[in-house]
Structures are given as C-alpha cells and as structure tokens.
Amino acid sequence: MFCRSSKNKSDDETTSLKGRPLKSTSIELAALHPSAPFSQAMLTPSGANWLHVSGQLCAEGSCEEQAHTVWDQITAVLKEAGMEIDNLTKINQYIVAGADVSAYTRVRNKFLAGHRPANTLVLVPALAASGALVEVEVIAAKF
C-alpha cells in the first residue's frame, strides 16, 4: 500500500511506506540487450494516473522531419495532461522504411534526453495516412 508523505515534497520525492519512490522504475536484466537505449520493462506502483496517447503521425517531409513533428505532438499531449517525457513508460513505434530507423532514433533519443521507457519498434509496409513514414503511440504514468 502506498501513501503520500504529509511533508510538503515534490512528486519526485514522494515515497511509499517502504521508502521507495512513487514513480515508474526501470527493470533491467543484464542478459537482455545490456547496451540497448531502452528499458526491458517499467514498473509503476498502483495509484498512478495513466495516459494512453493514440498514434501520432505526420504525412509531410522526410522521416526525420516527421519524427520531429510526431515528438512535438507527443510532448504537447503530455503537457496538456500535466506530464512530461520522464513520465513515459512505454513507446510503440511504426516505421515504413528500415533505412529511416537511424534518423528516427536520433530524433527520438534527443526528445527522450536519456529517459529509457520500454520500447517496441516495428517496420511496417505502410501507415494509414498516405505519405506518413513514422507513427508513435505512448503510455505515460504520473502520481
């Protein structure tokens, strides 16, 4: 069971009865992709507000340009919900061309700024909007 401290602390400093932070934490297994730029899993204690963001896409420009637009859109949705990039727990990414993965991941990693949510990237033959090269959906949690 988790509770908020009666002291005036920020959300990042709020702790459970067992002294653990009330935020999502990364689960890492050394045997699985030890140098991957993502977490194998994210554990979020009960009591969080969850935000499920539908796939964001843009149908104009290169994959890199579309990725910037998509991550700007995600950032705007997070902000509207009172969240930020550090609240992301899961990212699902769909990319049309394997040759664009590198450009896309550079943009994504810039937005993530070291945050490592669980991550799935899938190459697909096409997306719903004509001209779209990348689509990203995310899940975030905040106390």
Short mmCIF file of C-alpha atoms in Angstrom, two decimals:
data_model
loop_
_atom_site.label_atom_id
_atom_site.label_comp_id
_atom_site.label_asym_id
_atom_site.label_seq_id
_atom_site.Cartn_x
_atom_site.Cartn_y
_atom_site.Cartn_z
CA MET A 1 0.00 0.00 0.00
CA PHE A 2 1.31 3.43 -0.93
CA CYS A 3 0.68 6.76 0.71
CA ARG A 4 1.86 10.31 0.27
CA SER A 5 4.01 11.82 2.95
CA SER A 6 2.42 14.60 4.97
CA LYS A 7 5.52 16.72 4.39
CA ASN A 8 5.49 19.19 1.52
CA LYS A 9 7.56 17.29 -1.07
CA SER A 10 7.59 17.32 -4.84
CA ASP A 11 6.11 14.36 -6.74
CA ASP A 12 9.64 13.03 -7.39
CA GLU A 13 10.36 12.92 -3.67
CA THR A 14 7.06 11.33 -2.58
CA THR A 15 7.67 7.85 -1.20
CA SER A 16 5.76 4.73 -0.30
CA LEU A 17 5.58 3.20 3.14
CA LYS A 18 8.59 1.07 2.19
CA GLY A 19 10.61 4.16 1.26
CA ARG A 20 10.53 3.57 -2.50
CA PRO A 21 9.74 6.44 -4.86
CA LEU A 22 6.20 6.69 -6.20
CA LYS A 23 7.24 6.72 -9.84
CA SER A 24 7.88 4.23 -12.58
CA THR A 25 11.18 2.41 -12.28
CA SER A 26 13.17 0.56 -14.89
CA ILE A 27 13.57 -3.22 -14.77
CA GLU A 28 16.88 -4.21 -16.36
CA LEU A 29 18.20 -7.71 -17.00
CA ALA A 30 21.91 -7.73 -17.89
CA ALA A 31 21.47 -10.77 -20.14
CA LEU A 32 18.96 -8.98 -22.35
CA HIS A 33 20.30 -6.23 -24.60
CA PRO A 34 22.63 -4.73 -21.97
CA SER A 35 23.51 -1.69 -24.09
CA ALA A 36 20.05 -1.03 -25.52
CA PRO A 37 18.79 2.58 -25.26
CA PHE A 38 15.55 1.41 -23.65
CA SER A 39 14.33 -0.45 -20.57
CA GLN A 40 13.26 -4.08 -20.72
CA ALA A 41 10.27 -3.16 -18.55
CA MET A 42 8.89 -0.34 -16.44
CA LEU A 43 7.26 -0.99 -13.07
CA THR A 44 4.64 1.53 -11.97
CA PRO A 45 3.13 1.24 -8.48
CA SER A 46 -0.64 1.39 -8.05
CA GLY A 47 -2.23 4.79 -7.72
CA ALA A 48 -0.73 6.39 -10.83
CA ASN A 49 -2.71 8.39 -13.39
CA TRP A 50 -2.25 6.68 -16.75
CA LEU A 51 -2.24 8.41 -20.11
CA HIS A 52 -2.59 6.37 -23.32
CA VAL A 53 -1.72 8.51 -26.34
CA SER A 54 -3.04 7.40 -29.73
CA GLY A 55 -0.61 7.00 -32.60
CA GLN A 56 0.76 10.37 -33.67
CA LEU A 57 1.85 10.87 -37.25
CA CYS A 58 2.62 13.46 -39.88
CA ALA A 59 2.36 12.87 -43.63
CA GLU A 60 4.75 15.58 -44.86
CA GLY A 61 8.53 15.69 -45.12
CA SER A 62 11.33 13.22 -44.56
CA CYS A 63 11.21 10.61 -41.81
CA GLU A 64 13.44 12.84 -39.69
CA GLU A 65 11.13 15.85 -40.18
CA GLN A 66 8.07 13.72 -39.47
CA ALA A 67 9.73 12.33 -36.33
CA HIS A 68 10.30 15.88 -35.03
CA THR A 69 6.65 16.73 -35.65
CA VAL A 70 5.41 13.49 -34.06
CA TRP A 71 7.54 14.00 -30.92
CA ASP A 72 6.43 17.66 -30.72
CA GLN A 73 2.83 16.39 -30.81
CA ILE A 74 3.53 13.80 -28.10
CA THR A 75 5.21 16.44 -25.93
CA ALA A 76 2.17 18.73 -26.36
CA VAL A 77 -0.26 15.96 -25.36
CA LEU A 78 1.87 15.09 -22.32
CA LYS A 79 1.97 18.76 -21.30
CA GLU A 80 -1.80 19.09 -21.65
CA ALA A 81 -2.15 16.12 -19.26
CA GLY A 82 0.32 17.66 -16.78
CA MET A 83 3.05 15.21 -17.71
CA GLU A 84 6.44 15.28 -19.39
CA ILE A 85 8.80 12.94 -21.22
CA ASP A 86 10.06 11.42 -17.95
CA ASN A 87 6.54 10.09 -17.32
CA LEU A 88 6.67 7.83 -20.40
CA THR A 89 6.61 4.14 -19.53
CA LYS A 90 6.10 2.59 -23.00
CA ILE A 91 6.67 3.62 -26.61
CA ASN A 92 5.36 1.78 -29.69
CA GLN A 93 6.89 3.00 -32.95
CA TYR A 94 5.97 2.06 -36.51
CA ILE A 95 8.32 2.95 -39.35
CA VAL A 96 7.77 2.31 -43.05
CA ALA A 97 11.40 2.07 -44.25
CA GLY A 98 14.23 0.27 -42.48
CA ALA A 99 16.63 2.82 -43.93
CA ASP A 100 14.90 5.51 -41.80
CA VAL A 101 15.37 3.80 -38.43
CA SER A 102 18.67 5.56 -37.72
CA ALA A 103 17.32 9.05 -38.47
CA TYR A 104 14.18 8.34 -36.45
CA THR A 105 16.06 7.03 -33.39
CA ARG A 106 18.35 10.08 -33.36
CA VAL A 107 15.29 12.35 -33.12
CA ARG A 108 13.57 10.11 -30.55
CA ASN A 109 16.68 9.95 -28.38
CA LYS A 110 17.03 13.74 -28.47
CA PHE A 111 13.47 14.11 -27.15
CA LEU A 112 13.95 11.36 -24.55
CA ALA A 113 17.14 13.03 -23.26
CA GLY A 114 18.37 9.89 -21.51
CA HIS A 115 14.94 8.65 -20.30
CA ARG A 116 14.59 4.96 -21.15
CA PRO A 117 10.97 3.73 -21.25
CA ALA A 118 10.08 0.26 -22.50
CA ASN A 119 10.23 0.36 -26.28
CA THR A 120 8.96 -1.51 -29.34
CA LEU A 121 9.87 -0.53 -32.91
CA VAL A 122 8.15 -2.29 -35.81
CA LEU A 123 8.83 -1.98 -39.53
CA VAL A 124 5.54 -1.88 -41.43
CA PRO A 125 4.69 -1.82 -45.15
CA ALA A 126 2.50 1.32 -44.84
CA LEU A 127 0.69 3.59 -42.37
CA ALA A 128 -2.93 4.80 -42.50
CA ALA A 129 -2.11 8.31 -43.78
CA SER A 130 -0.66 8.47 -47.27
CA GLY A 131 2.90 9.82 -47.07
CA ALA A 132 3.34 9.03 -43.36
CA LEU A 133 6.68 7.35 -42.68
CA VAL A 134 6.54 7.08 -38.87
CA GLU A 135 3.80 6.71 -36.25
CA VAL A 136 4.35 6.70 -32.48
CA GLU A 137 2.00 5.85 -29.63
CA VAL A 138 2.98 6.20 -25.99
CA ILE A 139 1.83 5.35 -22.49
CA ALA A 140 2.72 7.57 -19.54
CA ALA A 141 2.09 7.41 -15.79
CA LYS A 142 2.22 10.04 -13.08
CA PHE A 143 1.28 10.30 -9.41
#
